[in-house]
JSON list of C-alpha atoms and ligand atoms in Angstrom, two decimals:
[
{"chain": "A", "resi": 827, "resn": "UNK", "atom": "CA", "xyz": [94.53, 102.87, 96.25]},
{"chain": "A", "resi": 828, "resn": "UNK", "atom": "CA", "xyz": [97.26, 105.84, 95.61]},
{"chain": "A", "resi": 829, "resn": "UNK", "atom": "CA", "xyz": [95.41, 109.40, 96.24]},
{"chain": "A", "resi": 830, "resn": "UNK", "atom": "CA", "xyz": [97.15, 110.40, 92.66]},
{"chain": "A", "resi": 831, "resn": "UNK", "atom": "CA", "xyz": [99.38, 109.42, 90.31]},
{"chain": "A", "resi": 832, "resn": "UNK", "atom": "CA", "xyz": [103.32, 110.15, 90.41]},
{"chain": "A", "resi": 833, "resn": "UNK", "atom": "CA", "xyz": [105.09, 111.65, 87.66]},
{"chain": "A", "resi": 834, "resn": "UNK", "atom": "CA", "xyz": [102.66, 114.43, 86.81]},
{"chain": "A", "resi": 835, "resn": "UNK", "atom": "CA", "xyz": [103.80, 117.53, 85.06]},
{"chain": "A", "resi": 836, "resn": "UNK", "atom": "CA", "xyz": [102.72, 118.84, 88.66]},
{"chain": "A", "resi": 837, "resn": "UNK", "atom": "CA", "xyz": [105.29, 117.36, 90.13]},
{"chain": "A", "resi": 838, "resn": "UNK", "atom": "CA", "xyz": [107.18, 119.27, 92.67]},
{"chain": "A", "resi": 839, "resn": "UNK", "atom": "CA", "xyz": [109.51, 116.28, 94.28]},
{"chain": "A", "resi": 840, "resn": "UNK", "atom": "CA", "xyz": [113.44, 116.68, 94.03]},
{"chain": "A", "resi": 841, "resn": "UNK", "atom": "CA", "xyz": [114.44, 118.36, 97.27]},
{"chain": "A", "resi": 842, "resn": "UNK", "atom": "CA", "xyz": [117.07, 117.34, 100.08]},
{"chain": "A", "resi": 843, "resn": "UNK", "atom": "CA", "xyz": [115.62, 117.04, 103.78]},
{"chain": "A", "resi": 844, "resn": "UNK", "atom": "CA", "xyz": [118.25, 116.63, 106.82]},
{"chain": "A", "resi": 845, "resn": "UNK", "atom": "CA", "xyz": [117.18, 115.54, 110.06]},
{"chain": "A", "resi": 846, "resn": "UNK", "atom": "CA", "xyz": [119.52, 115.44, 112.07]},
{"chain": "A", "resi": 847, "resn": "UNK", "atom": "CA", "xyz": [119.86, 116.17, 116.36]},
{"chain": "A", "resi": 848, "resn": "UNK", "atom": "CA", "xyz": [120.28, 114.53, 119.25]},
{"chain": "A", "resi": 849, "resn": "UNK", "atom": "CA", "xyz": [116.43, 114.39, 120.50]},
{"chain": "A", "resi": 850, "resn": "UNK", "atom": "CA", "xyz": [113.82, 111.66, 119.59]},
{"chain": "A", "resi": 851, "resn": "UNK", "atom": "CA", "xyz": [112.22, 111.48, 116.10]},
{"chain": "A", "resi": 852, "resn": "UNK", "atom": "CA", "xyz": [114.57, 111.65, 113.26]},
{"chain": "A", "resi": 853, "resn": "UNK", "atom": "CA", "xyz": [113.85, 108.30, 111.77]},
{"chain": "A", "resi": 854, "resn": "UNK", "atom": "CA", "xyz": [110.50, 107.75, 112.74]},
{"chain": "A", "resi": 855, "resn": "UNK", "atom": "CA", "xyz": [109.85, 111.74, 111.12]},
{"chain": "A", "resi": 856, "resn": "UNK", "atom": "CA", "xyz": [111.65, 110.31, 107.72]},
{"chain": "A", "resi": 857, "resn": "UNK", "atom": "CA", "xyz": [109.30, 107.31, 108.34]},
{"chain": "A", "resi": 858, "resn": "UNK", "atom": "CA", "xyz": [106.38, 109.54, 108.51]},
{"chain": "A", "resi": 859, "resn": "UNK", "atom": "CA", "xyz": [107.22, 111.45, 105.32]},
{"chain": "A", "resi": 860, "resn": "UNK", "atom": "CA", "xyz": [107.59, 108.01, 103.47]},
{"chain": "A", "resi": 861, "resn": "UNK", "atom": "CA", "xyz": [104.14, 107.21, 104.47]},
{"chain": "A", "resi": 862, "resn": "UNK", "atom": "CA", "xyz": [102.41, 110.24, 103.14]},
{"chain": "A", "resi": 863, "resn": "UNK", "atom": "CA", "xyz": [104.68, 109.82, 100.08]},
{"chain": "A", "resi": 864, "resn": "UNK", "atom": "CA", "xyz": [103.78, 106.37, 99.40]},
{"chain": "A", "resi": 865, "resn": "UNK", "atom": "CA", "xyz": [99.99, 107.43, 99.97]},
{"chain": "A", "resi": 866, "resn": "UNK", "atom": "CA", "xyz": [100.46, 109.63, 97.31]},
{"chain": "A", "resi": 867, "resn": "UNK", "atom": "CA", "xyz": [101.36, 106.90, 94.82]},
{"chain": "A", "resi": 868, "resn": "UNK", "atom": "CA", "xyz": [105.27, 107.58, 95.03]},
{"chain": "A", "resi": 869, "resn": "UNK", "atom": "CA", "xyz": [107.59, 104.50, 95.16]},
{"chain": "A", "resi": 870, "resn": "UNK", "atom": "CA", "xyz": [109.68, 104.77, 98.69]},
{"chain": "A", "resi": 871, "resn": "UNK", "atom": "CA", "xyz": [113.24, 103.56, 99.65]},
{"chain": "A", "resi": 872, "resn": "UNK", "atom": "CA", "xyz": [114.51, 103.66, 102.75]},
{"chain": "A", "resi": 873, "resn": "UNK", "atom": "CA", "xyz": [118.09, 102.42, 103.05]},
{"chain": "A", "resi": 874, "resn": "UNK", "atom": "CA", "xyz": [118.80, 101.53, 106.90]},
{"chain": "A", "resi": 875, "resn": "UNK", "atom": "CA", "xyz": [122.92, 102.13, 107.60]},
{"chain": "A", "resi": 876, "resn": "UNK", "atom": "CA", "xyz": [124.14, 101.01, 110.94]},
{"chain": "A", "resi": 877, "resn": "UNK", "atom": "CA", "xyz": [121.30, 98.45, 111.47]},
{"chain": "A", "resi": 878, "resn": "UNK", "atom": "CA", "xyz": [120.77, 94.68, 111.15]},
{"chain": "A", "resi": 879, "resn": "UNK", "atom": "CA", "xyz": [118.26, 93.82, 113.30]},
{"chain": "A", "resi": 880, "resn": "UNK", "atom": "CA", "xyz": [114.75, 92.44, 111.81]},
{"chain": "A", "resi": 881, "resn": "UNK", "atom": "CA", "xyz": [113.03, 94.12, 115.73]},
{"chain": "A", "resi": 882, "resn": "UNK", "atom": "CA", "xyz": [112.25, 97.25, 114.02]},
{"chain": "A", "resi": 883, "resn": "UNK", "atom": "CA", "xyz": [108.28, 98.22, 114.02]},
{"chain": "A", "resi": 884, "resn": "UNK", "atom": "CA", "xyz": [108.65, 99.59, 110.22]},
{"chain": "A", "resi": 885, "resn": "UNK", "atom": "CA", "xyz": [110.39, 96.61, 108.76]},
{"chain": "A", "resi": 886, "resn": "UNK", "atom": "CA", "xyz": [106.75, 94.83, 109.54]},
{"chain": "A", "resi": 887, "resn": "UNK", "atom": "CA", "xyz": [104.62, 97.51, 108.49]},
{"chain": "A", "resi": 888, "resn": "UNK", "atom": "CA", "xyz": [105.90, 98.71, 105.36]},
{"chain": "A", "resi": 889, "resn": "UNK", "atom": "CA", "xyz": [105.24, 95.14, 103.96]},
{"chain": "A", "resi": 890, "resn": "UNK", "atom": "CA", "xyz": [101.74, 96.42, 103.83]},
{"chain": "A", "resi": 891, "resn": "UNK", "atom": "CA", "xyz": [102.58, 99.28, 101.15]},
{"chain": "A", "resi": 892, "resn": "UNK", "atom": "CA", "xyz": [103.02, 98.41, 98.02]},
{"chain": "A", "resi": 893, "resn": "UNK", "atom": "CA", "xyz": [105.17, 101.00, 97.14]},
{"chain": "A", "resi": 894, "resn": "UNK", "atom": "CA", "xyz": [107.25, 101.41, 100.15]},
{"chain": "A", "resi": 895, "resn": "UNK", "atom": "CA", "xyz": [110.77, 98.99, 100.83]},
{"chain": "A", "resi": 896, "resn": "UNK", "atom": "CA", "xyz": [112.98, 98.98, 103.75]},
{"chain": "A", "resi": 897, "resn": "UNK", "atom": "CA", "xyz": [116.44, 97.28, 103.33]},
{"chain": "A", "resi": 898, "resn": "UNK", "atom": "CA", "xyz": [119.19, 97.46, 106.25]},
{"chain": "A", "resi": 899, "resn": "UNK", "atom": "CA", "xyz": [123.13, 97.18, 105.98]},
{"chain": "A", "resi": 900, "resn": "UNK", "atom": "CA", "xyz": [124.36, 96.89, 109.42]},
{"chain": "A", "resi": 901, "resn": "UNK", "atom": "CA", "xyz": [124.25, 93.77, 111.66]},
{"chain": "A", "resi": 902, "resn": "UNK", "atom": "CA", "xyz": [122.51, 94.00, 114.82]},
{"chain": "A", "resi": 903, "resn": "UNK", "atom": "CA", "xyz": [125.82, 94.40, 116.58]},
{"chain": "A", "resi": 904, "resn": "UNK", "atom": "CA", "xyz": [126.99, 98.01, 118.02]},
{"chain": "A", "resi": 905, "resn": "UNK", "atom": "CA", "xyz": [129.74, 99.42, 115.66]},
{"chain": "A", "resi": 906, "resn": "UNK", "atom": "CA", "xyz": [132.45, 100.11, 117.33]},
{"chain": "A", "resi": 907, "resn": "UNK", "atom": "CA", "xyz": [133.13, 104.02, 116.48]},
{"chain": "A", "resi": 908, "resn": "UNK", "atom": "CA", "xyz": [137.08, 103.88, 116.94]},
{"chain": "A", "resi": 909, "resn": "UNK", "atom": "CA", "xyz": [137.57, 101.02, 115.25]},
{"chain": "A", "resi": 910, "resn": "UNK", "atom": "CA", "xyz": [134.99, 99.68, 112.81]},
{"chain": "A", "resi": 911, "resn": "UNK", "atom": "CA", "xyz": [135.27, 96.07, 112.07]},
{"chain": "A", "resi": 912, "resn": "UNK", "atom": "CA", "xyz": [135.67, 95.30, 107.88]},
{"chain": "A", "resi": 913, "resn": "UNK", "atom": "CA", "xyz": [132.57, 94.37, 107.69]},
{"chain": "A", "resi": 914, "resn": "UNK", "atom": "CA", "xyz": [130.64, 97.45, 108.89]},
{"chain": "A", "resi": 915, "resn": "UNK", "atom": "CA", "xyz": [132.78, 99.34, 106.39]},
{"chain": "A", "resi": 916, "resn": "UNK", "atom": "CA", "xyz": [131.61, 96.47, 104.01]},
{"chain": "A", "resi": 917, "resn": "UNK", "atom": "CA", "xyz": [128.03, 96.79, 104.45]},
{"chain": "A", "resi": 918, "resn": "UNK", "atom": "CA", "xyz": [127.93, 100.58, 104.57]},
{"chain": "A", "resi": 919, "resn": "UNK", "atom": "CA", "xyz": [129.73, 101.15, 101.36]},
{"chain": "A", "resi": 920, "resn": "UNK", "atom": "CA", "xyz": [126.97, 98.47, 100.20]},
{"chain": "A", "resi": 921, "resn": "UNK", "atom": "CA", "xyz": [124.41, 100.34, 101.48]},
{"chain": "A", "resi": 922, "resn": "UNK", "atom": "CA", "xyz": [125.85, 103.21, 99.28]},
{"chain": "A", "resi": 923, "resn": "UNK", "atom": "CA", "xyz": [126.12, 101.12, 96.20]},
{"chain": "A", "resi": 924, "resn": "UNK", "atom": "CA", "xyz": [122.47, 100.26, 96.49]},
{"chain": "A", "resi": 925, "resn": "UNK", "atom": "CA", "xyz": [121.41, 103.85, 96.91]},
{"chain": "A", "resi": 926, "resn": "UNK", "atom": "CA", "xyz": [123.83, 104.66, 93.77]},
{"chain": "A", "resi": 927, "resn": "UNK", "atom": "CA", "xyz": [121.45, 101.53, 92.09]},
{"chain": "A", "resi": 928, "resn": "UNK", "atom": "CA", "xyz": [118.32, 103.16, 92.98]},
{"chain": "A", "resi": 929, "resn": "UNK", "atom": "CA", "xyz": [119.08, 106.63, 91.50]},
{"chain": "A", "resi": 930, "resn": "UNK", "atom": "CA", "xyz": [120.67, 104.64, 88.25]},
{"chain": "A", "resi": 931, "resn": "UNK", "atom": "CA", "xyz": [116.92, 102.93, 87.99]},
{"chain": "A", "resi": 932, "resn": "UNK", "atom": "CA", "xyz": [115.10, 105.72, 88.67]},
{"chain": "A", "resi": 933, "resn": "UNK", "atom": "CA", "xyz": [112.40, 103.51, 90.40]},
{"chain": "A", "resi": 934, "resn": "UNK", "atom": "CA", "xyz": [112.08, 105.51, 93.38]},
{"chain": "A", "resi": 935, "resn": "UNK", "atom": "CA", "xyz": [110.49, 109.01, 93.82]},
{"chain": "A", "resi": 936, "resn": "UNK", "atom": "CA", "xyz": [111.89, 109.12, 97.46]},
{"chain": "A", "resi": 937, "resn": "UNK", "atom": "CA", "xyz": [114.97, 107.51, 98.99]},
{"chain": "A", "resi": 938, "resn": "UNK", "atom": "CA", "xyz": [115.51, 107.89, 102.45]},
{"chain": "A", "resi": 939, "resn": "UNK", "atom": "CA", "xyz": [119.36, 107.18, 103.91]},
{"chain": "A", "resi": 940, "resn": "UNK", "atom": "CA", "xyz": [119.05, 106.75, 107.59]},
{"chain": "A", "resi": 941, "resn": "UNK", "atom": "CA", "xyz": [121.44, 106.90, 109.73]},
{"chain": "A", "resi": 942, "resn": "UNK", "atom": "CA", "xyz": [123.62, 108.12, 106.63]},
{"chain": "A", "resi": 943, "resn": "UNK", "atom": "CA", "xyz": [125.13, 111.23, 108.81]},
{"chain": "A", "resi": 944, "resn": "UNK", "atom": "CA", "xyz": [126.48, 108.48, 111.48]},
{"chain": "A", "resi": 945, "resn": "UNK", "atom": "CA", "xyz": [127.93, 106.10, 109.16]},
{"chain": "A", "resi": 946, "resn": "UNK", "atom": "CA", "xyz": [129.64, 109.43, 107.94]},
{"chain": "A", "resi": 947, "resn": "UNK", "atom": "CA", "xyz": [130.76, 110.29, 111.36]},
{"chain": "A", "resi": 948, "resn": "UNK", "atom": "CA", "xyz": [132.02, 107.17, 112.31]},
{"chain": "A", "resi": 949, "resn": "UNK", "atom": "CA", "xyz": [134.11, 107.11, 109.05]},
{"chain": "A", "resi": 950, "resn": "UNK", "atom": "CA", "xyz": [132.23, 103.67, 107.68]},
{"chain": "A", "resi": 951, "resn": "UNK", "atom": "CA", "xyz": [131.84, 106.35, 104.21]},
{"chain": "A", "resi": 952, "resn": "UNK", "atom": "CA", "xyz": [133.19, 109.55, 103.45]},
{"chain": "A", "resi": 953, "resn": "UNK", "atom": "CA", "xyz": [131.71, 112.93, 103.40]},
{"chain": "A", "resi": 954, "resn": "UNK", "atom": "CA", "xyz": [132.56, 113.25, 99.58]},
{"chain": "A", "resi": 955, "resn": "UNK", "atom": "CA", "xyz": [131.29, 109.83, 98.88]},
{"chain": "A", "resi": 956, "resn": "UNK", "atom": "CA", "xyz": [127.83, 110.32, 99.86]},
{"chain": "A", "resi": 957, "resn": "UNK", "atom": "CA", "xyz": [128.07, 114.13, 98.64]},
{"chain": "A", "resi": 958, "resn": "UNK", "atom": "CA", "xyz": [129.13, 112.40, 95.00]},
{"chain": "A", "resi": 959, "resn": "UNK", "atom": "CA", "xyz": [125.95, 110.52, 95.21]},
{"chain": "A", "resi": 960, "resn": "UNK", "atom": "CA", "xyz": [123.91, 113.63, 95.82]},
{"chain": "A", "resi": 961, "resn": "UNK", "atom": "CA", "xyz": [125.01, 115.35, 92.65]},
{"chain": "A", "resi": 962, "resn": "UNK", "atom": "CA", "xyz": [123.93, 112.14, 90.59]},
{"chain": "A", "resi": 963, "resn": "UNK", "atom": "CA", "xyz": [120.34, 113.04, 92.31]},
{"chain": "A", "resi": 964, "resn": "UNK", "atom": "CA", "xyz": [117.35, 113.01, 89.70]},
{"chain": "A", "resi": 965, "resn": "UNK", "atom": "CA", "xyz": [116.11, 115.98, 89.64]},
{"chain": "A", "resi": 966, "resn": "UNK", "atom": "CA", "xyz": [112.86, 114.46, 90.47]},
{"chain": "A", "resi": 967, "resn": "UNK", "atom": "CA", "xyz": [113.69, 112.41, 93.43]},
{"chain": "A", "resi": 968, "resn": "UNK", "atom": "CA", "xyz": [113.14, 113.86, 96.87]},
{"chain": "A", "resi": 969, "resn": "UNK", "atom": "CA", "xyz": [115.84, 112.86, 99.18]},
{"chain": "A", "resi": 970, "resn": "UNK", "atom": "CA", "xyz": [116.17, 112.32, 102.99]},
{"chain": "A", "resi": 971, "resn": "UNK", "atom": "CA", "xyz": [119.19, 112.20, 105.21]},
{"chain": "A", "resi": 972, "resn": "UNK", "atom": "CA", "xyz": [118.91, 111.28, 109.05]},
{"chain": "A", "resi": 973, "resn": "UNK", "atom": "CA", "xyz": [121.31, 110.85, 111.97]},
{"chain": "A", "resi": 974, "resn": "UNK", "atom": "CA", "xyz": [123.08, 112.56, 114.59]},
{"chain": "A", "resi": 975, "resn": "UNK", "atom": "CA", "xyz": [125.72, 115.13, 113.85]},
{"chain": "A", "resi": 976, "resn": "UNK", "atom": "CA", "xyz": [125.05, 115.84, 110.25]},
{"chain": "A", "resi": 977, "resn": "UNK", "atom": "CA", "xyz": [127.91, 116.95, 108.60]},
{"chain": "A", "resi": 978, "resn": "UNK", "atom": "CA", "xyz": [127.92, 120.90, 107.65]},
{"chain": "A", "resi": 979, "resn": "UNK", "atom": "CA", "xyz": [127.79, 120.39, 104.09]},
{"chain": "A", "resi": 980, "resn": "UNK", "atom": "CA", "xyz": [125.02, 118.41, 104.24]},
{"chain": "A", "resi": 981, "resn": "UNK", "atom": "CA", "xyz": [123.26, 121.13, 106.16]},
{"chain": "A", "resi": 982, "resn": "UNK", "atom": "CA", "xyz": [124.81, 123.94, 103.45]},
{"chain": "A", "resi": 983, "resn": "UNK", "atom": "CA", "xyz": [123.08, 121.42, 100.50]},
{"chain": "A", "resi": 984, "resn": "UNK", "atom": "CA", "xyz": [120.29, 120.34, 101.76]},
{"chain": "A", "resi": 985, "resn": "UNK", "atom": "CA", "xyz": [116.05, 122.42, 101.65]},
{"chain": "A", "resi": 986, "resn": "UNK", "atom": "CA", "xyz": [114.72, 121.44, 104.53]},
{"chain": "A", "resi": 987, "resn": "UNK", "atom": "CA", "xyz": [116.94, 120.79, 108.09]},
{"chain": "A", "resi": 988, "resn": "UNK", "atom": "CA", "xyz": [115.26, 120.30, 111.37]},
{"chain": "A", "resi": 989, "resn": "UNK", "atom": "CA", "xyz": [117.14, 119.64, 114.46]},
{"chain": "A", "resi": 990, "resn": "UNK", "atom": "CA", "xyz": [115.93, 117.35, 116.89]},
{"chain": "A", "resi": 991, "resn": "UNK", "atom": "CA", "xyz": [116.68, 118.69, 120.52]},
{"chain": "A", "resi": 992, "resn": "UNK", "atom": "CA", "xyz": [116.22, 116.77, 123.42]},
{"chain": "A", "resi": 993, "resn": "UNK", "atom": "CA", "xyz": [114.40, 118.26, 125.96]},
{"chain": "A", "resi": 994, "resn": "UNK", "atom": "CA", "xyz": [113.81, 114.60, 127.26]},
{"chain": "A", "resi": 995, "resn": "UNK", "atom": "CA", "xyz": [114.52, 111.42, 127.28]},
{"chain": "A", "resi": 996, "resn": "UNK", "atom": "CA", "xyz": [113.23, 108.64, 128.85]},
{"chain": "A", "resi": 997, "resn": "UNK", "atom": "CA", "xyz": [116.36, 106.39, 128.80]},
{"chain": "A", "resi": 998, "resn": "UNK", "atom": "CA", "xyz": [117.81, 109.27, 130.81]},
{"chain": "A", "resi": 999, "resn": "UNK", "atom": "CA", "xyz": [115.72, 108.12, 133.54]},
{"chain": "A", "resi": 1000, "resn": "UNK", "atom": "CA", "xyz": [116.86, 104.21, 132.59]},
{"chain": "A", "resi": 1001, "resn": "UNK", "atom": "CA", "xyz": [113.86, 103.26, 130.85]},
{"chain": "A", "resi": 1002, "resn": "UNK", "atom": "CA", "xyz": [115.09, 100.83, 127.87]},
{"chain": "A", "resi": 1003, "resn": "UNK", "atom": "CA", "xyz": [113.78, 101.15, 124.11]},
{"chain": "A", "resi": 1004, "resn": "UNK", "atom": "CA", "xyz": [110.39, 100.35, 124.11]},
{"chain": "A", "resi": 1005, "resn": "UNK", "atom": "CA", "xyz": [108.55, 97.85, 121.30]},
{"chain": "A", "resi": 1006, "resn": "UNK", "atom": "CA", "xyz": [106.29, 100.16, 118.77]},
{"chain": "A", "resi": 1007, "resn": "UNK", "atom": "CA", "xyz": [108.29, 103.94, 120.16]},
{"chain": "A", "resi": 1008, "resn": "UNK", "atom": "CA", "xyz": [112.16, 102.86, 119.73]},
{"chain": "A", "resi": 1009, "resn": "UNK", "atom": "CA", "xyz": [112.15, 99.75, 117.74]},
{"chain": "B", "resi": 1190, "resn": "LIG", "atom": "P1", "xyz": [113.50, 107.43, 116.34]},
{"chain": "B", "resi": 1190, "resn": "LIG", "atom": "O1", "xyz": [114.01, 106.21, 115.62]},
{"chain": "B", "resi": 1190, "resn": "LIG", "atom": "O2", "xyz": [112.74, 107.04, 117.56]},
{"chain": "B", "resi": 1190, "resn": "LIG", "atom": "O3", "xyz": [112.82, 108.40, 115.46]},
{"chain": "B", "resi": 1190, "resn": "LIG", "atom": "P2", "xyz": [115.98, 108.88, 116.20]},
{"chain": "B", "resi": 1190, "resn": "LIG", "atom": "O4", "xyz": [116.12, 108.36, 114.83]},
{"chain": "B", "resi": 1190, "resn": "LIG", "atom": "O5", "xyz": [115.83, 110.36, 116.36]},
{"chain": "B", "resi": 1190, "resn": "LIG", "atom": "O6", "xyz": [114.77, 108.17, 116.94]},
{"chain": "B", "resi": 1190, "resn": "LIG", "atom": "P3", "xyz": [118.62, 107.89, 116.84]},
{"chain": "B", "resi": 1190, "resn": "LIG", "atom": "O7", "xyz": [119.61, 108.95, 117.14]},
{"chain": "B", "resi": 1190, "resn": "LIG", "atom": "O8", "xyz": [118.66, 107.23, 115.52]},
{"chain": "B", "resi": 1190, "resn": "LIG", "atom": "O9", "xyz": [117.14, 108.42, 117.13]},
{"chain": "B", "resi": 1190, "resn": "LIG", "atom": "O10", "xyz": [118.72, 106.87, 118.02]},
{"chain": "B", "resi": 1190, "resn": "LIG", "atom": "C1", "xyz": [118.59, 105.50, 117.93]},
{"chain": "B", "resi": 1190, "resn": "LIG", "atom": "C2", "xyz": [117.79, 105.00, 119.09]},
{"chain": "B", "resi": 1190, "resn": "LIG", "atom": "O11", "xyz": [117.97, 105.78, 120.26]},
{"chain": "B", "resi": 1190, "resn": "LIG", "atom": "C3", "xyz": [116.29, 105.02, 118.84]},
{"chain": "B", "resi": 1190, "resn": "LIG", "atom": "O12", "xyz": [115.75, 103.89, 119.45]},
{"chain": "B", "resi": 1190, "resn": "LIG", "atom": "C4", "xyz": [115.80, 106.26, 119.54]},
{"chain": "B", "resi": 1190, "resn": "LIG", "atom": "O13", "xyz": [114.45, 106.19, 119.92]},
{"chain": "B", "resi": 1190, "resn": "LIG", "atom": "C5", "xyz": [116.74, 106.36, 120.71]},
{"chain": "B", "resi": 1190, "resn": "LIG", "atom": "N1", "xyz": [116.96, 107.75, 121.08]},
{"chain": "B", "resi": 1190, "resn": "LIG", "atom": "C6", "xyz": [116.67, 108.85, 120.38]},
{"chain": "B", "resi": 1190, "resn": "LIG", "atom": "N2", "xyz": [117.01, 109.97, 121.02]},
{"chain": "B", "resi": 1190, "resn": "LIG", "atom": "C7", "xyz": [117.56, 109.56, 122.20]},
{"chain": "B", "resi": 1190, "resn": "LIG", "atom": "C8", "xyz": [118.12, 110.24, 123.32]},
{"chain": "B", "resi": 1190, "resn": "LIG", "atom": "N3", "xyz": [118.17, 111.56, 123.38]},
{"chain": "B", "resi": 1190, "resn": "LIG", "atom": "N4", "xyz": [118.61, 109.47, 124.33]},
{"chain": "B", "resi": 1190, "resn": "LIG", "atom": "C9", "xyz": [118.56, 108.15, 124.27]},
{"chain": "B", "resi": 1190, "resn": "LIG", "atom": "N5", "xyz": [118.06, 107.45, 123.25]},
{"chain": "B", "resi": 1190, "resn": "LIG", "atom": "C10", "xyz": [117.55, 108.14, 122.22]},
{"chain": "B", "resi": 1191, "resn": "LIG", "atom": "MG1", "xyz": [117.44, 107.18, 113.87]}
]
């Protein structure tokens, strides 16, 4: 059962969150903020760039919540950054159609874009693309953007940034991703 209702006149949602860094904990924090969302009542995207793979911990558990979807648009393949095949540019602009979907429906109270600021950096979408979609933003829908290397005008747009630093890392010390921590 929800804790409340969405889509009181109480409502506060519509703000922009970056997390962005090069430390542990930006997609798993997004994660986390999706959770207490959807406990709340509130209907959760999260829309996966850069990743295919079906490994992931949250892909699993989110079948649980009613009101809380994963999709992915990547293939389980590294991109390569200098030269992108077609079909990561493919499935990234997807991605970005479906998030342009979601905001036309207005069936989600949060939509989370992770691993938006890479697919910016690696030039699958543009900067201007995915700021576009951020003006078409209900003004009601809370928005999150993760990933390395955010690009400044996210930063300049956005409520809420926090910066992941590392301090450390295990896989600096050659331990691999780990089931239930990295995937
Ligand atoms: P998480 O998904 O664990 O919250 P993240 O979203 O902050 O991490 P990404 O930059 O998306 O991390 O990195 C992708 C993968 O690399 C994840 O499995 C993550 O745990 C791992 N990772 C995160 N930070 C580091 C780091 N400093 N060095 C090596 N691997 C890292
Ligand atoms: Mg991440």
């Amino acid at each position: 059962m929800p804790l409340s209702k969405p889509m009181s006149d109480e409502d506060e949602l519509g703000m922009i969150h970056v997390y962005t860094g090069d430390g542990k904990g930006k997609t798993t924090a997004s994660l986390g903020l999706g959770l207490r969302s959807a406990g709340h009542g509130y209907r959760v995207l999260m829309i996966q760039f850069m990743k295919g793979q079906i490994n992931y911990g949250e892909l699993e558990a989110v079948k649980n919540l009613p009101n809380f979807e994963i999709v992915q648009f990547g293939r389980a393949e590294f991109v390569d950054k200098d030269n992108p095949a077609d079909v990561d540019v493919k499935l990234a602009r997807d991605g970005l159609e479906h998030a342009r979907k979601a905001m036309r429906e207005r069936k989600y109270d949060v939509l989370i874009l992770d691993e938006i600021n890479v697919a910016v950096e690696w030039n699958l979408i543009s900067v201007k693309e995915v700021l576009d979609l951020l003006e078409t933003k209900p003004d009601h829908m809370e928005m999150v953007l993760t990933g390395r290397h955010a690009p400044q005008s996210f930063i300049d747009l956005a409520d809420t940034v926090t910066e992941m630093k590392e301090v450390k890392h295990p896989f600096t010390k050659g331990v691999l991703a780990r089931k239930g921590i990295e995937h």
